[in-house]
mmCIF file of C-alpha atoms in Angstrom:
data_model
loop_
_atom_site.group_PDB
_atom_site.id
_atom_site.type_symbol
_atom_site.label_atom_id
_atom_site.label_comp_id
_atom_site.label_asym_id
_atom_site.label_seq_id
_atom_site.Cartn_x
_atom_site.Cartn_y
_atom_site.Cartn_z
ATOM 1 C CA MET A 1 -23.937 141.528 31.675
ATOM 2 C CA THR A 2 -21.394 138.714 31.614
ATOM 3 C CA THR A 3 -22.793 135.227 32.152
ATOM 4 C CA THR A 4 -22.274 131.781 30.663
ATOM 5 C CA ASP A 5 -26.039 131.210 30.321
ATOM 6 C CA SER A 6 -27.518 133.238 27.450
ATOM 7 C CA THR A 7 -31.051 132.066 28.298
ATOM 8 C CA THR A 8 -30.791 133.463 31.840
ATOM 9 C CA ALA A 9 -29.278 136.692 30.536
ATOM 10 C CA ASP A 10 -32.123 137.131 28.049
ATOM 11 C CA ARG A 11 -34.701 136.483 30.770
ATOM 12 C CA ILE A 12 -33.111 139.090 33.025
ATOM 13 C CA ARG A 13 -33.024 141.680 30.257
ATOM 14 C CA ARG A 14 -36.674 141.071 29.357
ATOM 15 C CA ASN A 15 -37.927 141.457 32.917
ATOM 16 C CA PRO A 16 -35.204 142.748 35.255
ATOM 17 C CA GLY A 17 -37.642 143.988 37.890
ATOM 18 C CA HIS A 18 -38.816 140.433 38.577
ATOM 19 C CA HIS A 19 -35.399 139.383 39.843
ATOM 20 C CA ARG A 20 -33.507 139.873 43.080
ATOM 21 C CA VAL A 21 -29.772 139.187 43.366
ATOM 22 C CA LEU A 22 -27.766 138.502 46.518
ATOM 23 C CA THR A 23 -24.009 138.918 46.340
ATOM 24 C CA GLY A 24 -21.227 140.169 48.600
ATOM 25 C CA ASP A 25 -17.721 139.851 49.993
ATOM 26 C CA ARG A 26 -15.881 139.247 53.236
ATOM 27 C CA PRO A 27 -14.306 142.436 54.629
ATOM 28 C CA THR A 28 -10.778 141.097 54.950
ATOM 29 C CA GLY A 29 -8.958 143.796 53.001
ATOM 30 C CA PRO A 30 -9.241 146.045 49.951
ATOM 31 C CA LEU A 31 -10.861 144.732 46.795
ATOM 32 C CA HIS A 32 -8.568 144.362 43.799
ATOM 33 C CA LEU A 33 -8.701 144.376 40.016
ATOM 34 C CA GLY A 34 -9.694 140.708 39.991
ATOM 35 C CA HIS A 35 -12.783 141.544 42.035
ATOM 36 C CA TYR A 36 -13.618 144.397 39.695
ATOM 37 C CA PHE A 37 -13.490 142.424 36.455
ATOM 38 C CA GLY A 38 -14.770 139.222 38.056
ATOM 39 C CA THR A 39 -17.814 140.532 39.955
ATOM 40 C CA LEU A 40 -18.128 144.284 40.483
ATOM 41 C CA GLN A 41 -18.641 145.089 36.803
ATOM 42 C CA ASN A 42 -21.441 142.518 36.638
ATOM 43 C CA ARG A 43 -23.143 143.875 39.757
ATOM 44 C CA VAL A 44 -23.152 147.382 38.350
ATOM 45 C CA GLU A 45 -24.575 146.123 35.049
ATOM 46 C CA LEU A 46 -27.341 144.169 36.815
ATOM 47 C CA GLN A 47 -28.185 147.302 38.794
ATOM 48 C CA ARG A 48 -28.246 149.358 35.589
ATOM 49 C CA LEU A 49 -30.674 146.891 34.013
ATOM 50 C CA GLY A 50 -33.051 147.313 36.963
ATOM 51 C CA VAL A 51 -32.421 144.102 38.931
ATOM 52 C CA GLU A 52 -32.887 144.528 42.692
ATOM 53 C CA LEU A 53 -29.481 144.104 44.294
ATOM 54 C CA PHE A 54 -28.648 143.044 47.857
ATOM 55 C CA VAL A 55 -24.928 143.255 48.700
ATOM 56 C CA VAL A 56 -23.763 141.708 51.970
ATOM 57 C CA VAL A 57 -20.647 142.801 53.815
ATOM 58 C CA ALA A 58 -20.045 139.339 55.256
ATOM 59 C CA ASP A 59 -18.318 140.372 58.476
ATOM 60 C CA TYR A 60 -19.383 137.296 60.475
ATOM 61 C CA GLN A 61 -17.924 135.042 57.784
ATOM 62 C CA VAL A 62 -14.493 136.570 58.344
ATOM 63 C CA LEU A 63 -14.363 134.249 61.358
ATOM 64 C CA THR A 64 -14.721 131.074 59.304
ATOM 65 C CA ASP A 65 -10.959 130.698 58.864
ATOM 66 C CA ARG A 66 -9.409 132.937 61.541
ATOM 67 C CA ASP A 67 -9.560 133.403 65.303
ATOM 68 C CA ARG A 68 -10.728 137.014 65.244
ATOM 69 C CA ALA A 69 -11.704 139.730 62.802
ATOM 70 C CA ASP A 70 -9.054 142.398 62.276
ATOM 71 C CA ASN A 71 -10.448 145.968 62.291
ATOM 72 C CA PRO A 72 -13.897 144.794 61.108
ATOM 73 C CA ALA A 73 -15.568 148.242 61.107
ATOM 74 C CA GLU A 74 -12.752 149.827 59.103
ATOM 75 C CA HIS A 75 -12.650 146.979 56.590
ATOM 76 C CA ALA A 76 -16.447 147.112 56.224
ATOM 77 C CA GLU A 77 -16.337 150.844 55.456
ATOM 78 C CA ASN A 78 -13.542 150.300 52.931
ATOM 79 C CA LEU A 79 -15.567 147.577 51.248
ATOM 80 C CA VAL A 80 -18.487 149.996 50.917
ATOM 81 C CA LEU A 81 -16.019 152.555 49.549
ATOM 82 C CA ASP A 82 -14.877 150.125 46.832
ATOM 83 C CA TYR A 83 -18.487 149.253 45.972
ATOM 84 C CA LEU A 84 -19.532 152.865 45.531
ATOM 85 C CA ALA A 85 -16.403 153.790 43.590
ATOM 86 C CA ALA A 86 -17.076 150.919 41.185
ATOM 87 C CA GLY A 87 -20.603 152.170 40.552
ATOM 88 C CA ILE A 88 -22.927 150.537 43.075
ATOM 89 C CA ASP A 89 -25.700 153.058 43.793
ATOM 90 C CA PRO A 90 -26.759 152.932 47.470
ATOM 91 C CA ASP A 91 -30.145 154.421 46.554
ATOM 92 C CA ARG A 92 -30.862 151.443 44.300
ATOM 93 C CA ALA A 93 -28.942 148.649 46.048
ATOM 94 C CA THR A 94 -29.169 147.424 49.648
ATOM 95 C CA VAL A 95 -25.646 147.274 51.094
ATOM 96 C CA PHE A 96 -25.685 145.747 54.581
ATOM 97 C CA ALA A 97 -23.579 143.890 57.153
ATOM 98 C CA HIS A 98 -24.200 140.389 58.526
ATOM 99 C CA SER A 99 -23.723 141.436 62.093
ATOM 100 C CA ALA A 100 -26.359 144.186 61.861
ATOM 101 C CA VAL A 101 -29.248 141.929 60.774
ATOM 102 C CA PRO A 102 -30.199 139.609 63.675
ATOM 103 C CA ALA A 103 -33.212 138.054 61.942
ATOM 104 C CA LEU A 104 -31.027 136.874 59.057
ATOM 105 C CA ASN A 105 -28.723 135.050 61.443
ATOM 106 C CA GLN A 106 -31.671 133.529 63.332
ATOM 107 C CA LEU A 107 -32.577 131.650 60.169
ATOM 108 C CA LEU A 108 -29.402 129.624 60.623
ATOM 109 C CA LEU A 109 -30.955 127.505 63.401
ATOM 110 C CA PRO A 110 -33.991 126.127 61.528
ATOM 111 C CA PHE A 111 -31.915 125.821 58.374
ATOM 112 C CA LEU A 112 -29.318 123.666 60.144
ATOM 113 C CA SER A 113 -32.084 121.213 61.055
ATOM 114 C CA LEU A 114 -32.696 120.631 57.340
ATOM 115 C CA VAL A 115 -29.246 119.289 56.440
ATOM 116 C CA SER A 116 -27.208 116.427 57.840
ATOM 117 C CA VAL A 117 -23.659 116.434 59.159
ATOM 118 C CA ALA A 118 -22.731 114.008 56.388
ATOM 119 C CA GLU A 119 -24.054 116.375 53.725
ATOM 120 C CA LEU A 120 -22.051 119.259 55.125
ATOM 121 C CA GLY A 121 -18.955 117.090 55.297
ATOM 122 C CA ARG A 122 -19.270 116.127 51.636
ATOM 123 C CA ASN A 123 -19.359 119.728 50.393
ATOM 124 C CA PRO A 124 -16.285 119.921 48.115
ATOM 125 C CA THR A 125 -15.891 123.678 48.477
ATOM 126 C CA VAL A 126 -15.794 123.427 52.278
ATOM 127 C CA LYS A 127 -13.304 120.575 52.087
ATOM 128 C CA ASP A 128 -11.089 122.617 49.781
ATOM 129 C CA GLU A 129 -11.317 125.717 51.988
ATOM 130 C CA ILE A 130 -10.436 123.640 55.047
ATOM 131 C CA ALA A 131 -7.478 122.083 53.237
ATOM 132 C CA HIS A 132 -6.133 125.500 52.247
ATOM 133 C CA SER A 133 -6.818 127.215 55.568
ATOM 134 C CA GLY A 134 -3.591 125.979 57.114
ATOM 135 C CA ARG A 135 -5.411 125.368 60.386
ATOM 136 C CA SER A 136 -5.109 122.233 62.512
ATOM 137 C CA THR A 137 -8.728 122.468 63.674
ATOM 138 C CA VAL A 138 -11.935 123.487 61.906
ATOM 139 C CA SER A 139 -14.454 125.813 63.519
ATOM 140 C CA GLY A 140 -18.147 125.032 63.545
ATOM 141 C CA LEU A 141 -18.692 128.220 61.553
ATOM 142 C CA MET A 142 -16.432 126.955 58.771
ATOM 143 C CA PHE A 143 -18.266 123.634 58.735
ATOM 144 C CA THR A 144 -21.711 125.260 58.604
ATOM 145 C CA TYR A 145 -20.660 128.064 56.266
ATOM 146 C CA PRO A 146 -22.851 126.824 53.371
ATOM 147 C CA VAL A 147 -25.936 126.991 55.598
ATOM 148 C CA HIS A 148 -25.057 130.487 56.768
ATOM 149 C CA GLN A 149 -24.727 131.409 53.115
ATOM 150 C CA ALA A 150 -28.179 129.903 52.541
ATOM 151 C CA ALA A 151 -29.517 132.297 55.186
ATOM 152 C CA ASP A 152 -27.841 135.200 53.364
ATOM 153 C CA ILE A 153 -29.557 134.268 50.122
ATOM 154 C CA LEU A 154 -32.957 133.193 51.391
ATOM 155 C CA PHE A 155 -33.599 135.954 53.925
ATOM 156 C CA CYS A 156 -34.258 138.324 51.002
ATOM 157 C CA LYS A 157 -35.655 135.554 48.766
ATOM 158 C CA ALA A 158 -33.032 136.158 46.097
ATOM 159 C CA ASP A 159 -33.721 134.131 42.969
ATOM 160 C CA LEU A 160 -30.334 134.746 41.327
ATOM 161 C CA VAL A 161 -26.874 134.421 42.885
ATOM 162 C CA PRO A 162 -23.725 135.346 40.932
ATOM 163 C CA VAL A 163 -21.159 132.631 41.603
ATOM 164 C CA GLY A 164 -18.030 131.096 40.212
ATOM 165 C CA GLN A 165 -17.972 127.403 39.354
ATOM 166 C CA ASP A 166 -16.312 126.592 42.703
ATOM 167 C CA GLN A 167 -19.290 128.068 44.592
ATOM 168 C CA ILE A 168 -21.926 125.873 42.940
ATOM 169 C CA PRO A 169 -21.910 123.337 45.846
ATOM 170 C CA HIS A 170 -22.777 126.150 48.279
ATOM 171 C CA LEU A 171 -25.700 127.212 46.118
ATOM 172 C CA GLU A 172 -26.872 123.610 45.898
ATOM 173 C CA THR A 173 -26.995 123.572 49.715
ATOM 174 C CA THR A 174 -29.174 126.701 49.577
ATOM 175 C CA ARG A 175 -31.504 125.056 47.075
ATOM 176 C CA THR A 176 -31.687 121.961 49.276
ATOM 177 C CA VAL A 177 -32.527 124.045 52.347
ATOM 178 C CA ALA A 178 -35.239 125.952 50.459
ATOM 179 C CA ARG A 179 -36.782 122.809 49.004
ATOM 180 C CA ARG A 180 -36.811 120.894 52.289
ATOM 181 C CA PHE A 181 -38.239 123.822 54.218
ATOM 182 C CA ASN A 182 -41.026 124.229 51.677
ATOM 183 C CA GLU A 183 -41.778 120.491 51.720
ATOM 184 C CA ARG A 184 -41.794 120.290 55.513
ATOM 185 C CA TYR A 185 -43.509 123.554 56.460
ATOM 186 C CA GLY A 186 -45.081 125.072 53.365
ATOM 187 C CA PRO A 187 -43.965 127.289 50.457
ATOM 188 C CA VAL A 188 -41.897 130.196 51.712
ATOM 189 C CA PHE A 189 -38.644 130.268 49.729
ATOM 190 C CA PRO A 190 -37.626 130.273 46.063
ATOM 191 C CA GLN A 191 -34.930 127.893 44.880
ATOM 192 C CA PRO A 192 -32.342 130.358 43.605
ATOM 193 C CA GLU A 193 -30.443 129.865 40.372
ATOM 194 C CA ALA A 194 -26.743 130.331 39.798
ATOM 195 C CA LEU A 195 -25.731 133.280 37.666
ATOM 196 C CA LEU A 196 -22.480 131.814 36.425
ATOM 197 C CA SER A 197 -19.934 134.439 35.513
ATOM 198 C CA ALA A 198 -18.192 134.202 32.172
ATOM 199 C CA ALA A 199 -15.626 136.775 33.298
ATOM 200 C CA PRO A 200 -12.096 135.423 32.892
ATOM 201 C CA LEU A 201 -10.052 134.498 35.943
ATOM 202 C CA LEU A 202 -7.630 137.352 36.472
ATOM 203 C CA LEU A 203 -4.120 136.286 37.400
ATOM 204 C CA GLY A 204 -2.008 138.100 39.959
ATOM 205 C CA THR A 205 1.491 139.484 39.681
ATOM 206 C CA ASP A 206 2.968 136.045 40.430
ATOM 207 C CA GLY A 207 1.034 134.262 37.684
ATOM 208 C CA GLY A 208 -1.395 132.665 40.160
ATOM 209 C CA LYS A 209 -4.998 133.579 40.886
ATOM 210 C CA MET A 210 -5.213 137.190 42.070
ATOM 211 C CA SER A 211 -6.021 137.086 45.775
ATOM 212 C CA LYS A 212 -5.953 139.405 48.784
ATOM 213 C CA SER A 213 -4.304 136.713 50.886
ATOM 214 C CA ARG A 214 -1.525 135.841 48.413
ATOM 215 C CA GLY A 215 0.016 139.308 48.168
ATOM 216 C CA ASN A 216 -0.190 139.239 44.362
ATOM 217 C CA ALA A 217 -3.045 141.704 43.813
ATOM 218 C CA VAL A 218 -3.337 145.261 42.542
ATOM 219 C CA PRO A 219 -5.854 146.962 44.857
ATOM 220 C CA LEU A 220 -8.738 148.820 43.272
ATOM 221 C CA GLY A 221 -7.694 151.953 45.155
ATOM 222 C CA ALA A 222 -3.952 151.755 44.416
ATOM 223 C CA THR A 223 -2.296 154.978 43.295
ATOM 224 C CA GLU A 224 -0.865 155.167 39.791
ATOM 225 C CA ASP A 225 2.647 154.962 41.223
ATOM 226 C CA ASP A 226 1.745 151.931 43.338
ATOM 227 C CA THR A 227 0.186 150.281 40.303
ATOM 228 C CA ALA A 228 3.368 150.835 38.306
ATOM 229 C CA ARG A 229 5.500 149.448 41.123
ATOM 230 C CA LEU A 230 3.362 146.330 41.537
ATOM 231 C CA LEU A 231 3.227 145.604 37.818
ATOM 232 C CA ARG A 232 6.971 146.146 37.351
ATOM 233 C CA ALA A 233 7.517 143.355 39.873
ATOM 234 C CA ALA A 234 5.163 140.968 38.068
ATOM 235 C CA THR A 235 6.510 137.541 37.140
ATOM 236 C CA THR A 236 7.264 137.070 33.434
ATOM 237 C CA ASP A 237 9.982 135.096 31.615
ATOM 238 C CA ALA A 238 13.107 135.551 29.494
ATOM 239 C CA ASP A 239 11.430 135.120 26.084
ATOM 240 C CA ARG A 240 11.368 138.559 24.426
ATOM 241 C CA ARG A 241 8.678 137.557 21.942
ATOM 242 C CA ILE A 242 5.396 138.204 23.730
ATOM 243 C CA SER A 243 2.700 135.592 23.140
ATOM 244 C CA HIS A 244 -0.548 134.650 24.842
ATOM 245 C CA ASP A 245 0.089 131.164 26.222
ATOM 246 C CA PRO A 246 -1.717 130.746 29.588
ATOM 247 C CA GLU A 247 -0.491 127.189 30.102
ATOM 248 C CA HIS A 248 3.230 127.751 29.535
ATOM 249 C CA ARG A 249 3.536 131.520 30.189
ATOM 250 C CA PRO A 250 0.990 132.307 32.936
ATOM 251 C CA GLY A 251 2.716 135.506 34.081
ATOM 252 C CA VAL A 252 2.822 136.989 30.597
ATOM 253 C CA ALA A 253 -0.714 135.755 29.859
ATOM 254 C CA GLY A 254 -2.042 137.383 33.027
ATOM 255 C CA LEU A 255 -0.572 140.757 32.069
ATOM 256 C CA LEU A 256 -1.928 140.456 28.532
ATOM 257 C CA GLN A 257 -5.369 139.631 29.855
ATOM 258 C CA LEU A 258 -5.367 142.618 32.217
ATOM 259 C CA ALA A 259 -4.348 144.959 29.400
ATOM 260 C CA ALA A 260 -6.976 143.445 27.104
ATOM 261 C CA LEU A 261 -9.739 143.977 29.672
ATOM 262 C CA CYS A 262 -8.758 147.613 30.161
ATOM 263 C CA LEU A 263 -8.380 148.291 26.422
ATOM 264 C CA ASP A 264 -11.387 146.235 25.259
ATOM 265 C CA ARG A 265 -9.174 144.146 23.004
ATOM 266 C CA THR A 266 -8.078 140.518 22.909
ATOM 267 C CA PRO A 267 -4.930 139.283 24.666
ATOM 268 C CA GLU A 268 -3.656 138.027 21.315
ATOM 269 C CA ASP A 269 -4.064 141.490 19.794
ATOM 270 C CA VAL A 270 -2.120 143.077 22.645
ATOM 271 C CA ALA A 271 0.605 140.441 22.323
ATOM 272 C CA GLU A 272 0.910 141.167 18.605
ATOM 273 C CA GLU A 273 1.348 144.875 19.325
ATOM 274 C CA ILE A 274 4.174 144.220 21.793
ATOM 275 C CA GLY A 275 5.848 141.695 19.510
ATOM 276 C CA ASP A 276 9.491 141.103 20.407
ATOM 277 C CA ARG A 277 9.936 144.207 22.571
ATOM 278 C CA GLY A 278 9.877 142.057 25.694
ATOM 279 C CA ALA A 279 8.401 142.064 29.187
ATOM 280 C CA ALA A 280 9.412 145.630 30.012
ATOM 281 C CA ALA A 281 7.362 147.009 27.116
ATOM 282 C CA LEU A 282 4.459 144.772 28.091
ATOM 283 C CA LYS A 283 4.527 146.006 31.681
ATOM 284 C CA ARG A 284 4.610 149.641 30.547
ATOM 285 C CA LEU A 285 1.595 149.088 28.297
ATOM 286 C CA VAL A 286 -0.337 147.279 31.037
ATOM 287 C CA THR A 287 0.450 150.002 33.576
ATOM 288 C CA GLU A 288 -0.731 152.740 31.227
ATOM 289 C CA ALA A 289 -3.900 150.801 30.372
ATOM 290 C CA VAL A 290 -4.782 150.083 34.007
ATOM 291 C CA ASN A 291 -4.112 153.620 35.189
ATOM 292 C CA GLU A 292 -6.146 155.127 32.349
ATOM 293 C CA TYR A 293 -9.074 152.746 32.835
ATOM 294 C CA PHE A 294 -9.283 153.139 36.605
ATOM 295 C CA ARG A 295 -8.508 156.872 36.791
ATOM 296 C CA PRO A 296 -12.184 157.975 37.085
ATOM 297 C CA ILE A 297 -12.980 155.149 39.509
ATOM 298 C CA ARG A 298 -10.020 156.036 41.699
ATOM 299 C CA ALA A 299 -10.924 159.732 41.587
ATOM 300 C CA ARG A 300 -14.427 158.851 42.745
ATOM 301 C CA ARG A 301 -12.964 156.621 45.452
ATOM 302 C CA ALA A 302 -10.735 159.411 46.744
ATOM 303 C CA GLU A 303 -13.686 161.787 46.839
ATOM 304 C CA LEU A 304 -15.821 159.308 48.782
ATOM 305 C CA ALA A 305 -12.978 158.411 51.154
ATOM 306 C CA ALA A 306 -12.910 162.000 52.385
ATOM 307 C CA ASP A 307 -16.368 161.573 53.925
ATOM 308 C CA ARG A 308 -16.321 158.494 56.163
ATOM 309 C CA GLY A 309 -19.600 159.611 57.705
ATOM 310 C CA PHE A 310 -21.307 159.142 54.338
ATOM 311 C CA LEU A 311 -19.964 155.577 54.094
ATOM 312 C CA ARG A 312 -21.335 154.810 57.563
ATOM 313 C CA ASP A 313 -24.681 156.311 56.532
ATOM 314 C CA VAL A 314 -24.801 154.075 53.466
ATOM 315 C CA LEU A 315 -24.224 151.003 55.610
ATOM 316 C CA ARG A 316 -26.667 152.158 58.292
ATOM 317 C CA ASN A 317 -29.421 152.794 55.718
ATOM 318 C CA GLY A 318 -28.748 149.458 54.049
ATOM 319 C CA ASN A 319 -28.862 147.716 57.427
ATOM 320 C CA GLU A 320 -32.263 149.270 58.109
ATOM 321 C CA ARG A 321 -33.660 148.073 54.774
ATOM 322 C CA ALA A 322 -32.165 144.603 55.220
ATOM 323 C CA ASN A 323 -33.613 144.340 58.739
ATOM 324 C CA LYS A 324 -37.124 145.089 57.485
ATOM 325 C CA VAL A 325 -36.841 142.368 54.857
ATOM 326 C CA ALA A 326 -35.273 139.883 57.311
ATOM 327 C CA ASP A 327 -37.897 140.544 59.996
ATOM 328 C CA THR A 328 -40.670 139.870 57.477
ATOM 329 C CA THR A 329 -39.040 136.641 56.301
ATOM 330 C CA LEU A 330 -38.402 135.418 59.859
ATOM 331 C CA ALA A 331 -42.051 136.094 60.733
ATOM 332 C CA GLU A 332 -43.111 133.967 57.739
ATOM 333 C CA VAL A 333 -40.752 131.198 58.851
ATOM 334 C CA ARG A 334 -42.106 131.245 62.396
ATOM 335 C CA GLU A 335 -45.684 131.160 61.159
ATOM 336 C CA ALA A 336 -44.952 128.264 58.801
ATOM 337 C CA MET A 337 -43.208 126.335 61.589
ATOM 338 C CA GLY A 338 -45.933 127.139 64.120
ATOM 339 C CA THR A 339 -43.566 128.974 66.444
ATOM 340 C CA ALA A 340 -44.976 132.485 65.925
#
């Protein structure tokens, strides 16, 4: 398990069954190698330890920064496909979709009454997302996104939420909602803790953060030939001596980091092996390392992709489990508020 907090990690290992984790992704396209090393590996490890895992396919949140969802059902199935290929076990984890759990989304209304417009407007993550959305207007869903995320986390009473540093403000909103609800109506919700990932930020083929929307990612399900093609086109520089210098040589550093993750070595060690043989040798080594590492995962993905009915069953079963939990939580909320 990769986390910056050794105390939290030790506590999880000592008593994994006492913890529940909520995590997930928006179904806007295929997951990539950055997702795998940044979050999927950690989810699988938490599951292996015995932590109860809830994984949300956040289809409603696709609409935060776009007018409509593009092929939502297909993208949701492909997200489930990537999860299972990476090692998520649907018999041990609850994989569900936002849109299929009405009681979860009903929590948004009472939760919105617990935060002010000014507080939402000050959220730095929302402000950054708005600034980078390229949109002239901001939807109400974008503005209230942190509260919707609070509903995702609190409906199942998750006490741990894996996040990057940039997501801490969202989790603070969740903690605020939980605390204020408990103070106003009685103790119903935990105040979840952040499970801060220590996984390195994986750079894309252009030297920037690997992202679905930036066209610089290597998809988890890419073929070996596609992987080679994408990595051959990666940005490097003219210096033949390969060195790990993230500040001045981000493209080279990103490739070294990817190879190091796949080979379980350090980027500096990989750089030393390449020496002065240049970017072409580096790209060949990275391609071989990635294709070897992901070969069993991709084989599993191809096997699962042949049975779309199974993927739909996984989501349907997860939706049923999530609905039972959400209905119970909503009933507790109504009773506490006197609206039952």
